mmCIF file of C-alpha atoms and ligand atoms in Angstrom:
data_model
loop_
_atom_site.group_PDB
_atom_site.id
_atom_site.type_symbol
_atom_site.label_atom_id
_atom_site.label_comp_id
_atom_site.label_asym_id
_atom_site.label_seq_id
_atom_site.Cartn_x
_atom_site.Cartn_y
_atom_site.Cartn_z
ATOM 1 C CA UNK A 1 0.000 0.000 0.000
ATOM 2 C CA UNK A 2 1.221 3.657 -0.742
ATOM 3 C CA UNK A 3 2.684 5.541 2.295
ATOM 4 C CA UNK A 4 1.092 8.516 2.672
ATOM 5 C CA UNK A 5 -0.825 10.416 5.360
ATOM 6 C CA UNK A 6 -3.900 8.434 5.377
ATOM 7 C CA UNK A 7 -7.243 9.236 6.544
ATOM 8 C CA UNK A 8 -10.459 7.367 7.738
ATOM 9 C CA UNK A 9 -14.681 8.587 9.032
ATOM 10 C CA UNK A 10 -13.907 9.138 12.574
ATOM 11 C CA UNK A 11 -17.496 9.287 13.093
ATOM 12 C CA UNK A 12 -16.868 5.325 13.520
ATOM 13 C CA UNK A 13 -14.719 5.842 16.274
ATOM 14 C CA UNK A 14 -16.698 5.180 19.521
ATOM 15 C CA UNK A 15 -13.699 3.430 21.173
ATOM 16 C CA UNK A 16 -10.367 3.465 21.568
ATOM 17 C CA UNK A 17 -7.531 0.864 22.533
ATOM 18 C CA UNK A 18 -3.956 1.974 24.013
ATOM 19 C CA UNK A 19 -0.942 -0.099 24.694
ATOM 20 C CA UNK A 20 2.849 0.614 25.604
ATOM 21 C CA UNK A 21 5.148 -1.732 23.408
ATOM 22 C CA UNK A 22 8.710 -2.429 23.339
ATOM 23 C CA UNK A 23 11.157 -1.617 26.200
ATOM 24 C CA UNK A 24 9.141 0.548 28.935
ATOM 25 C CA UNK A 25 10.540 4.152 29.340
ATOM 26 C CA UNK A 26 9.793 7.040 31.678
ATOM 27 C CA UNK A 27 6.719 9.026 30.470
ATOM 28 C CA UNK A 28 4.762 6.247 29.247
ATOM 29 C CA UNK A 29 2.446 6.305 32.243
ATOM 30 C CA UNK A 30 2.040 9.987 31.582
ATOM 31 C CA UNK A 31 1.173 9.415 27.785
ATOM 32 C CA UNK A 32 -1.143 6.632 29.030
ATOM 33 C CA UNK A 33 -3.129 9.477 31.299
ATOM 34 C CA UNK A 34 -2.983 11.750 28.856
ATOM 35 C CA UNK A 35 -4.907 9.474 26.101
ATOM 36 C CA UNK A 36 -6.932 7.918 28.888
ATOM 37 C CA UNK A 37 -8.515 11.739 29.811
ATOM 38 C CA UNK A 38 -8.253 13.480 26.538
ATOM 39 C CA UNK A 39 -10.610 10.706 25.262
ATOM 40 C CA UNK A 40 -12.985 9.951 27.967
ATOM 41 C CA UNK A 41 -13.759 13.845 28.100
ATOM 42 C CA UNK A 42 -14.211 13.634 24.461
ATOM 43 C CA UNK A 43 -16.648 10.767 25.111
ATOM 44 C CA UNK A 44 -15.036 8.116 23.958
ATOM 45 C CA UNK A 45 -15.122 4.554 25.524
ATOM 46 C CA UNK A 46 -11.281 3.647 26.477
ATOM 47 C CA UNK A 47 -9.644 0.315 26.573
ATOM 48 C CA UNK A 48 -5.855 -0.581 27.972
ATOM 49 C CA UNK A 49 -4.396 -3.377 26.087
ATOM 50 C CA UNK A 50 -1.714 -5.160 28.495
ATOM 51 C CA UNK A 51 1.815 -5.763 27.769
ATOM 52 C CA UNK A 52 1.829 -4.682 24.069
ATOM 53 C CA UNK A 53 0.380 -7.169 21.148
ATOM 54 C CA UNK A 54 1.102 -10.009 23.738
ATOM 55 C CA UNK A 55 -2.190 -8.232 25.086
ATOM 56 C CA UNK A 56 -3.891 -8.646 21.536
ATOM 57 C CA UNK A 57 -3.310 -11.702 21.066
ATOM 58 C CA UNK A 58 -3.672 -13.104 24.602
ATOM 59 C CA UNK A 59 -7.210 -10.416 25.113
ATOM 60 C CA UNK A 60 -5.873 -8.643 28.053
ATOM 61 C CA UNK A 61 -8.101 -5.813 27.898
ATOM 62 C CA UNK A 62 -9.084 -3.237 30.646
ATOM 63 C CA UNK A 63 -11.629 -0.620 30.451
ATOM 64 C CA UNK A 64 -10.145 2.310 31.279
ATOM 65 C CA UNK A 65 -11.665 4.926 33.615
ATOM 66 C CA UNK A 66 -10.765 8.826 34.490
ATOM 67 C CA UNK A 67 -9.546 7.497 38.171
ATOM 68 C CA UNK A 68 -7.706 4.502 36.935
ATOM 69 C CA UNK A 69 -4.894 6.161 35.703
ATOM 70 C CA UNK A 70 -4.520 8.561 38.958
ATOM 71 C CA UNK A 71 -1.148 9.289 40.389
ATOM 72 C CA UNK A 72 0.516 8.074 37.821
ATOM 73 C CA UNK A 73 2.216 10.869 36.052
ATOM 74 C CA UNK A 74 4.921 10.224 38.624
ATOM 75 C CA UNK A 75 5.451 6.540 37.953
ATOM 76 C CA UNK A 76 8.294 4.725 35.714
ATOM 77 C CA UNK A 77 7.203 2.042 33.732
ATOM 78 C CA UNK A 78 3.988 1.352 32.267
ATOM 79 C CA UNK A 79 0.668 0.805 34.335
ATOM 80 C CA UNK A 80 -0.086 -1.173 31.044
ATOM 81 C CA UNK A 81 3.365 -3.228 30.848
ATOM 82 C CA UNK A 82 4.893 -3.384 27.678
ATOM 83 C CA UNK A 83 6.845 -5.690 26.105
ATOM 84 C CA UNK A 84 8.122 -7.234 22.536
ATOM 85 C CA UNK A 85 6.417 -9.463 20.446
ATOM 86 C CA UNK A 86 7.955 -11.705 18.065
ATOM 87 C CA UNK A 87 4.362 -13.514 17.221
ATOM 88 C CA UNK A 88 3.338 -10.120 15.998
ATOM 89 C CA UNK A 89 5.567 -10.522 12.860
ATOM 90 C CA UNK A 90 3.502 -12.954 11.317
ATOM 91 C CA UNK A 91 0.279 -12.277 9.517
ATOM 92 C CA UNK A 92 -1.449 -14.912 10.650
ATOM 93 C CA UNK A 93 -0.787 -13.394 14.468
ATOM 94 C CA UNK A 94 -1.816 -9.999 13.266
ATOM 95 C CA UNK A 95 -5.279 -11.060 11.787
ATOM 96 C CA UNK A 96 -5.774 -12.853 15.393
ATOM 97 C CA UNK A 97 -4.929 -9.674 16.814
ATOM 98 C CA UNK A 98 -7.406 -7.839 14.967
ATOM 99 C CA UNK A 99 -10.366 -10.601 15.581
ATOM 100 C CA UNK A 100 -9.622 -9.680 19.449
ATOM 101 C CA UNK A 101 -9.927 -6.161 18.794
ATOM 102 C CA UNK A 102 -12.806 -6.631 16.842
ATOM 103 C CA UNK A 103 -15.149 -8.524 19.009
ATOM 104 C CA UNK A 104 -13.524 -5.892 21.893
ATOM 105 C CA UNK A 105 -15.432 -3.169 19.859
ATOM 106 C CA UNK A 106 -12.188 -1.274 19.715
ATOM 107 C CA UNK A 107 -12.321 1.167 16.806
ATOM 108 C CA UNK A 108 -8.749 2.828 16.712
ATOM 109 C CA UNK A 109 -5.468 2.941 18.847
ATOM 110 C CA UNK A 110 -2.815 4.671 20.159
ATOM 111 C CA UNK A 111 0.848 2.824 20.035
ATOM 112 C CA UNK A 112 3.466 4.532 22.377
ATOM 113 C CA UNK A 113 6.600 2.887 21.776
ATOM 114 C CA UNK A 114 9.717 2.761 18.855
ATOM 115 C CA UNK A 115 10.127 1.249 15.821
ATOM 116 C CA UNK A 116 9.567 -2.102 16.102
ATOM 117 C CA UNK A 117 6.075 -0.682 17.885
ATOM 118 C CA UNK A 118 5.111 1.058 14.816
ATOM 119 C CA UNK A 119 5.801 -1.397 12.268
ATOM 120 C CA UNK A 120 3.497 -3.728 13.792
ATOM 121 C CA UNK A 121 0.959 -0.715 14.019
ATOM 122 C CA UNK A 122 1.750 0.372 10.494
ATOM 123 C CA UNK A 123 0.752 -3.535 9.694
ATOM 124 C CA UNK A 124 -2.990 -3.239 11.433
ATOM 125 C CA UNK A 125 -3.458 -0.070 9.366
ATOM 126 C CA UNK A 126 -2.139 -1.106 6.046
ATOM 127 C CA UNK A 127 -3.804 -4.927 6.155
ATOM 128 C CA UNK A 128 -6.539 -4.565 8.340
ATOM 129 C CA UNK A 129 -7.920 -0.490 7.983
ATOM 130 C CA UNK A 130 -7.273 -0.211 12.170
ATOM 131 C CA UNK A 131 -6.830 3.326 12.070
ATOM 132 C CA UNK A 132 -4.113 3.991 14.526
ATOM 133 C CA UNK A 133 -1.385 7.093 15.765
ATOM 134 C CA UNK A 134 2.151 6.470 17.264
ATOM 135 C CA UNK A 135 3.188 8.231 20.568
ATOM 136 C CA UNK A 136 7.460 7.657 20.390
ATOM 137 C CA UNK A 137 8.141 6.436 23.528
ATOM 138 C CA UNK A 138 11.678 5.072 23.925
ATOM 139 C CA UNK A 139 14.855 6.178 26.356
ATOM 140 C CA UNK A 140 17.117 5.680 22.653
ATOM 141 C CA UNK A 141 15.544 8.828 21.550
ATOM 142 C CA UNK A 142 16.522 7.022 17.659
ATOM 143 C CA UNK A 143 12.842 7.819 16.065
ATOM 144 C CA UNK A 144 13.040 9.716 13.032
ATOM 145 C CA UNK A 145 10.518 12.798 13.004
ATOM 146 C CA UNK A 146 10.978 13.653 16.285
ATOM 147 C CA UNK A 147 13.495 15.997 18.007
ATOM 148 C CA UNK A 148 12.542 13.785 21.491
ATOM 149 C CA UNK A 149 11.165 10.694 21.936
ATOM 150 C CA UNK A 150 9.612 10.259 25.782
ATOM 151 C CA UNK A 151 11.856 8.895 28.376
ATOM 152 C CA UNK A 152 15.249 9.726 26.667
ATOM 153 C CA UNK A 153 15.396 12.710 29.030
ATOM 154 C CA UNK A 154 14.897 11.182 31.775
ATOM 155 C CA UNK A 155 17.449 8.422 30.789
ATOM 156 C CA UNK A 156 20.168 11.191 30.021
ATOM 157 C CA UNK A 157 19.932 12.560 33.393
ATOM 158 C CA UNK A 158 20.020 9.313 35.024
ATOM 159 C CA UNK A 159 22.874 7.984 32.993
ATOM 160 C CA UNK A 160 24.283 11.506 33.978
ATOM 161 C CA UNK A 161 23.972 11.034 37.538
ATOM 162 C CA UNK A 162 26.213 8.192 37.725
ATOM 163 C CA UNK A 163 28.848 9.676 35.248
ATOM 164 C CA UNK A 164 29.017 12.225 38.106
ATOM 165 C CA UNK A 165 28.950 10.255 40.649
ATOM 166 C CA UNK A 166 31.887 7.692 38.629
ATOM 167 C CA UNK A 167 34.081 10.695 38.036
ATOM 168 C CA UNK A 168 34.158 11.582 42.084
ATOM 169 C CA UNK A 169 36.322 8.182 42.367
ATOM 170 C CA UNK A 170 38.110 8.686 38.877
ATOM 171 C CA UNK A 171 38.873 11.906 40.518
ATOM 172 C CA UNK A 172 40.413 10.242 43.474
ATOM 173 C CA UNK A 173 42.082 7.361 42.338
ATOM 174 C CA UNK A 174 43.048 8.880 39.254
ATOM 175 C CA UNK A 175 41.791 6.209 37.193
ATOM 176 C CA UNK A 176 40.279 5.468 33.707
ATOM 177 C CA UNK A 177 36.656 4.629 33.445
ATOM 178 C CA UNK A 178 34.477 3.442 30.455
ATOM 179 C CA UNK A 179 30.892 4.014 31.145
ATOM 180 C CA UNK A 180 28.365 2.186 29.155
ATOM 181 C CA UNK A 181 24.995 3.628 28.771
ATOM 182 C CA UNK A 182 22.194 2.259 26.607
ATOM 183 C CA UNK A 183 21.354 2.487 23.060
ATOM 184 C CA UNK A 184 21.170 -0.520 20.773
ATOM 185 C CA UNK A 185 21.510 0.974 17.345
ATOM 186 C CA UNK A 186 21.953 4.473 18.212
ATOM 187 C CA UNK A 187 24.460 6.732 20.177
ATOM 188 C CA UNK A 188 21.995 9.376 21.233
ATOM 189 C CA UNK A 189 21.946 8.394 25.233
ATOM 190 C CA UNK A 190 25.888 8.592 25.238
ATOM 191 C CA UNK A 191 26.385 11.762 23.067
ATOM 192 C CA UNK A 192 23.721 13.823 25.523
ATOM 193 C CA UNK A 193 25.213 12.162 28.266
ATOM 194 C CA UNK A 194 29.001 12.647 27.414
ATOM 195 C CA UNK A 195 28.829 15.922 26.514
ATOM 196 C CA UNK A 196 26.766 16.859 29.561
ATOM 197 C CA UNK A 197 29.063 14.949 31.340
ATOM 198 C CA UNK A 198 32.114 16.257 30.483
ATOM 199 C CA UNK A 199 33.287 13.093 28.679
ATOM 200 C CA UNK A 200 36.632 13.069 26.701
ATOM 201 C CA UNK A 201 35.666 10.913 23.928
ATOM 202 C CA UNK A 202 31.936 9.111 23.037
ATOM 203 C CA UNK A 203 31.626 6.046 21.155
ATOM 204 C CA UNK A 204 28.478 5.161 19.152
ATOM 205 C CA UNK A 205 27.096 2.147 17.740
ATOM 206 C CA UNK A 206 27.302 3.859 14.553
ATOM 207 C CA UNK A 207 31.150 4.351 14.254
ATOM 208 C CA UNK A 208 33.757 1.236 14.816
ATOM 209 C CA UNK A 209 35.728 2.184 17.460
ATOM 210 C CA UNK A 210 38.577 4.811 16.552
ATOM 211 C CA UNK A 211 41.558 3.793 18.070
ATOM 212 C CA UNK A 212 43.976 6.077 16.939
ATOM 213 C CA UNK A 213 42.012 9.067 18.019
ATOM 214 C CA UNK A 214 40.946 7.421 21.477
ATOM 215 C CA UNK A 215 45.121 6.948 22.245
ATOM 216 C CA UNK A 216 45.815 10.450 20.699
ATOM 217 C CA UNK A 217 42.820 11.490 23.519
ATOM 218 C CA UNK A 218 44.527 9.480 26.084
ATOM 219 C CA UNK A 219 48.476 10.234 25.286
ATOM 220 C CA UNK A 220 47.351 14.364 24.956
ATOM 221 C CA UNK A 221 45.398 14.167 28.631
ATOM 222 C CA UNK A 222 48.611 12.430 29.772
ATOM 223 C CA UNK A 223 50.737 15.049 28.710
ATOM 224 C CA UNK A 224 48.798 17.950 30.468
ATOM 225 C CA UNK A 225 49.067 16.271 33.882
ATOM 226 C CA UNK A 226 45.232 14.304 33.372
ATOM 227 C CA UNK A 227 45.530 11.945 36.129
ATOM 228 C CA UNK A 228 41.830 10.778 35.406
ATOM 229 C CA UNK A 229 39.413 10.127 32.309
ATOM 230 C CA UNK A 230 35.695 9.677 31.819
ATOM 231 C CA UNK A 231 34.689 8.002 28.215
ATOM 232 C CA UNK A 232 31.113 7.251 27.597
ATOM 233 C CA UNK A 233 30.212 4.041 25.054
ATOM 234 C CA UNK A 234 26.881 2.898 24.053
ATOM 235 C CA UNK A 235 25.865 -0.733 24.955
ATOM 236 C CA UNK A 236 25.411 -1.545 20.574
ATOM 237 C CA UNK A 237 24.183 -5.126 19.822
ATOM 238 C CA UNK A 238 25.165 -6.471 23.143
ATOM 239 C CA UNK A 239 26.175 -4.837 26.712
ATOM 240 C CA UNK A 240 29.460 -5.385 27.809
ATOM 241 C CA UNK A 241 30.895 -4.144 24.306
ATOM 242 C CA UNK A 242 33.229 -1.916 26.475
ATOM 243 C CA UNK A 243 35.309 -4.548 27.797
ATOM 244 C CA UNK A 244 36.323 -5.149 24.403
ATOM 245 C CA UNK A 245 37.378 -0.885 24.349
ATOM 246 C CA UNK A 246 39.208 -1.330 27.861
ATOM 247 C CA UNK A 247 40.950 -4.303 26.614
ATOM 248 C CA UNK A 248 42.079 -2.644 23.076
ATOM 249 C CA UNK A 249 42.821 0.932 25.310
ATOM 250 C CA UNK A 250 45.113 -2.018 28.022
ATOM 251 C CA UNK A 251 47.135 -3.386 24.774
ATOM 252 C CA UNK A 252 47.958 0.003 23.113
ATOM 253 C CA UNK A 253 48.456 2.333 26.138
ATOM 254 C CA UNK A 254 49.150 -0.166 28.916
ATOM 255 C CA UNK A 255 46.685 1.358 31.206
ATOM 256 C CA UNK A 256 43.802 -0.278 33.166
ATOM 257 C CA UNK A 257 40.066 1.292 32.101
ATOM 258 C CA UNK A 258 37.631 0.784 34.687
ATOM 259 C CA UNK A 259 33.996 -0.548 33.036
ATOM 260 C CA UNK A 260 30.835 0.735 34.442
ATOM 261 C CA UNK A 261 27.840 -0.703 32.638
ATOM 262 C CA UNK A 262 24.614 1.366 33.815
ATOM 263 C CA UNK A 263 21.909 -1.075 32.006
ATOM 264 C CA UNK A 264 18.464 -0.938 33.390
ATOM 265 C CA UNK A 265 18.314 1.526 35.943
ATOM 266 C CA UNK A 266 18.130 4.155 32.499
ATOM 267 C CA UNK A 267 14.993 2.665 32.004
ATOM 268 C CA UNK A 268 13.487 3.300 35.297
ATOM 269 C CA UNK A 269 12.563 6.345 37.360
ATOM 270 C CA UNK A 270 10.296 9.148 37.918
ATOM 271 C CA UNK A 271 9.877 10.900 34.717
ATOM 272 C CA UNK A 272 11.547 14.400 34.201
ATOM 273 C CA UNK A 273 9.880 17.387 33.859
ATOM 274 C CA UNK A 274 10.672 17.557 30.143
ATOM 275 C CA UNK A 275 8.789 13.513 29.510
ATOM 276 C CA UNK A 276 5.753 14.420 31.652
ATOM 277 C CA UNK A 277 5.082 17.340 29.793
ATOM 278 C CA UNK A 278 6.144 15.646 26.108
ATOM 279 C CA UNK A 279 3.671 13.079 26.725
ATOM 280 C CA UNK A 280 1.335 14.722 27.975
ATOM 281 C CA UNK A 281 1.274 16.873 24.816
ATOM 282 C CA UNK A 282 1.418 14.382 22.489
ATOM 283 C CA UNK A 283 -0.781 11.563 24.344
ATOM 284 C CA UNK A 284 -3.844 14.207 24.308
ATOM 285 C CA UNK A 285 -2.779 15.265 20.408
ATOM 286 C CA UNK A 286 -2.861 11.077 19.709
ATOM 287 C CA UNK A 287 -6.375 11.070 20.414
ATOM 288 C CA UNK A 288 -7.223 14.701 18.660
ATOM 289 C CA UNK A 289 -6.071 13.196 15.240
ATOM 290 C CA UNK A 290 -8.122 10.207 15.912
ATOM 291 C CA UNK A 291 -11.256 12.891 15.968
ATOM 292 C CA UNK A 292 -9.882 14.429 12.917
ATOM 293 C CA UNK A 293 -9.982 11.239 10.892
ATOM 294 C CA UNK A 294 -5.924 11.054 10.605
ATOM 295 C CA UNK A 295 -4.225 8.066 11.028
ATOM 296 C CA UNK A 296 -1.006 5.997 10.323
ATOM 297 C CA UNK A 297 0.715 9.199 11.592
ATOM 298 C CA UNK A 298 2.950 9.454 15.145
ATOM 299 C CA UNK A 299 3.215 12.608 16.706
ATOM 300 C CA UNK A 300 6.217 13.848 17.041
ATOM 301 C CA UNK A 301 8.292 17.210 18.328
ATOM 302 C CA UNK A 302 10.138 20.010 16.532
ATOM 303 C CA UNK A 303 11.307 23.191 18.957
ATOM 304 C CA UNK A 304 7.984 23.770 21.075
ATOM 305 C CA UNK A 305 5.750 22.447 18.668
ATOM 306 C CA UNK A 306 4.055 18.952 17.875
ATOM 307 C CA UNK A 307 4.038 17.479 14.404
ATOM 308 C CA UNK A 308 2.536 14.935 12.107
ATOM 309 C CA UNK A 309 4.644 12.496 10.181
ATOM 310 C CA UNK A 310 3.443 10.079 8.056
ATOM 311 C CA UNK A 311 4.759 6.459 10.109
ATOM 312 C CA UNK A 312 6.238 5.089 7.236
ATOM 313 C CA UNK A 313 8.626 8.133 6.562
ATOM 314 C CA UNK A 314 9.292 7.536 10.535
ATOM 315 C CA UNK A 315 10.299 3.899 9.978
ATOM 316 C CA UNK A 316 11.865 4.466 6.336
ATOM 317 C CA UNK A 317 14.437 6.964 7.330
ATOM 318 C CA UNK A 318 17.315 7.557 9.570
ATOM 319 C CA UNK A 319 17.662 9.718 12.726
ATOM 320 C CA UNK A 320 21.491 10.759 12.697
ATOM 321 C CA UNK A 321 23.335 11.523 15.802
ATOM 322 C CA UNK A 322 25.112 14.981 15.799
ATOM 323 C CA UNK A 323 28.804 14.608 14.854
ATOM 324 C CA UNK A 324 29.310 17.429 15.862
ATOM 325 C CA UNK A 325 28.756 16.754 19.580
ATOM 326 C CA UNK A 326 31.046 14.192 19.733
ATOM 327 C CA UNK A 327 33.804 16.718 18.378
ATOM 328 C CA UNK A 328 32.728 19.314 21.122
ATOM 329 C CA UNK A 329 33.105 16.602 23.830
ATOM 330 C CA UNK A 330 37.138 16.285 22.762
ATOM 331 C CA UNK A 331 37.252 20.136 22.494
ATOM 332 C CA UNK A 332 35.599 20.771 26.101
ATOM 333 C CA UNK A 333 37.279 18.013 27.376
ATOM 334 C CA UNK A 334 40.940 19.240 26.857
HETATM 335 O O1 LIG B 401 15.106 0.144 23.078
HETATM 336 C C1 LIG B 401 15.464 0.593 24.340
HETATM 337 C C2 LIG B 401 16.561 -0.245 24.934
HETATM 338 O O2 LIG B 401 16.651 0.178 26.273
HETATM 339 C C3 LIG B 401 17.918 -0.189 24.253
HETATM 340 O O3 LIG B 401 18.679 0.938 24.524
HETATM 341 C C4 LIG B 401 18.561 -1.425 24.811
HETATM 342 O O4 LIG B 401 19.641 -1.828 24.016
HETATM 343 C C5 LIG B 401 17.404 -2.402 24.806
HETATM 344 O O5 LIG B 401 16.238 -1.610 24.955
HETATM 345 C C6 LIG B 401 17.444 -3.446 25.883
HETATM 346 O O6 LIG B 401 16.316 -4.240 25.753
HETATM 347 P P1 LIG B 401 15.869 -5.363 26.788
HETATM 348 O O7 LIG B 401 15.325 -4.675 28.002
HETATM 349 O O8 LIG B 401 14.829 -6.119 26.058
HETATM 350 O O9 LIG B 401 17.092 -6.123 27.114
#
């Protein structure tokens, strides 16, 4: 089917389903309140589907009330769960899904989650006419369309907290430390973080390792009188990737790099100001376009105002880290 910014008779619409797919991030329980109130005062019936399309295919569904998502703009996680589904990559899983649904009397959804999220949601709209809108909600911030996806805030200032907290002993041991944030395919937790931080160097899953420059870095700090270092590296395909940079950093400089793997607790955690109020905004704007007859669209963020793209431009193209950052991390850093 044709990607472009489709459109359906909301007038059909007397229901709507939400879920929270893929890893949970802060913000999600805001989003969740935000769709939850938005439609109820617009008289819609709302229904929470558990733990992602697990929940479609399994038919975990709860009605949704104004009071049952109370005090929750607070919470981590997802009062809904979330999760990945493999099932949900096969046809045959999706047209279950979508029988569920169906006899549910759900009408349209709302998908916070990243890319793997939408592709499954671009699937219900393309095969099955489910009218649905994307809320990007993942701590990897790697959605294209959208300066921020929610929770990568709140991740950055975690992940920031402990850099701090790291450099206090790197300070007083003079030591070398590799801390390793998350961010699968994309570097955008450890640029934020590293620059914020006052890292010397950054590496992304997007670059191989630079060895060369990352000795230069070293041998230069050395020569000032740096007794201590902070690098920041992004977990790539699989955590621990950093052992393999402290081992490279042992054999060419002869110096011990302390690892520091942060993992999980960047998923967790009160949301920041910044993810309350992002999905907040773009929760309530989910359901609006629903009213509006728009779907197949995720809202996203550009300076203070929300947008519209078209999901399969957001799962087509590429979300680049700045280059640029990285460069002003070894500037600042000197
Ligand atoms: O997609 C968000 C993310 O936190 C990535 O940064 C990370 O690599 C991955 O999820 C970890 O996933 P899981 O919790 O399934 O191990």
């Amino acid at each position: 089917m044709a990607s472009q910014m489709a459109s359906f008779n909301p007038k059909n619409v007397k229901s709507i389903g939400v879920y929270a797919s893929g890893g949970d991030a802060p913000g999600m329980n805001a989003g969740i309140r935000a769709v939850v109130r938005t439609a109820i005062q617009r008289n819609l019936r709302v229904v929470g589907i558990i733990q992602g399309y697990t929940g479609f295919l399994k038919k975990e569904f709860v009605e949704m009330e104004l009071r049952s998502v109370a005090n929750i703009i607070q919470r981590g996680g997802s009062i809904l769960k979330a999760g990945r589904c493999m099932e949900f990559l096969k046809p045959e899983f999706r047209q279950t899904a979508v029988d569920s649904l169906r006899s549910a009397g759900i009408d349209a959804l709302v998908c916070i989650g990243g890319d793997g999220s939408f592709t499954g949601a671009q699937a219900l709209w393309q095969e099955h006419q489910i009218p649905i809108v994307g809320i990007p909600g993942t701590i990897d911030n790697d959605i294209y369309g959208t300066e921020l996806t929610i929770g990568f805030d709140t991740a950055v200032n975690t992940a920031l907290d402990a850099i701090d907290r790291i450099r206090d002993t790197a300070a007083s041991h003079d030591r070398l430390f590799i801390i390793e944030v998350m961010g699968r395919d994309s570097g955008f937790i450890a640029v934020a973080a590293g620059v914020a931080g006052g890292a010397e160097d950054i590496f992304i899953p997007e670059h191989p390792f630079d060895m060369e420059s990352t000795v230069e870095v070293i041998k230069r700090g050395i020569g000032r009188g740096k007794m201590s270092s902070i690098f920041v590296a992004a977990e790539g395909p699989k955590p621990g990737r950093s052992y393999e940079l402290a081992n490279m950093i042992h054999k060419k400089c002869g110096l011990e790099a302390k690892v520091c793997i942060l993992g999980h607790i960047q998923r967790g955690g009160a949301p920041t100001a910044t993810d309350r109020l992002l999905a907040s905004r773009m929760g309530s704007a989910a359901v609006e376009q629903i009213l509006k007859g728009q779907c197949n669209i995720m809202v996203g963020i550009k300076g203070e105002d929300l947008t519209y793209v078209d999901l399969s431009e957001c799962l087509k193209k590429k979300k680049h880290v700045n280059q640029g950052l990285i460069d002003l991390a070894k500037i600042l850093s000197n």
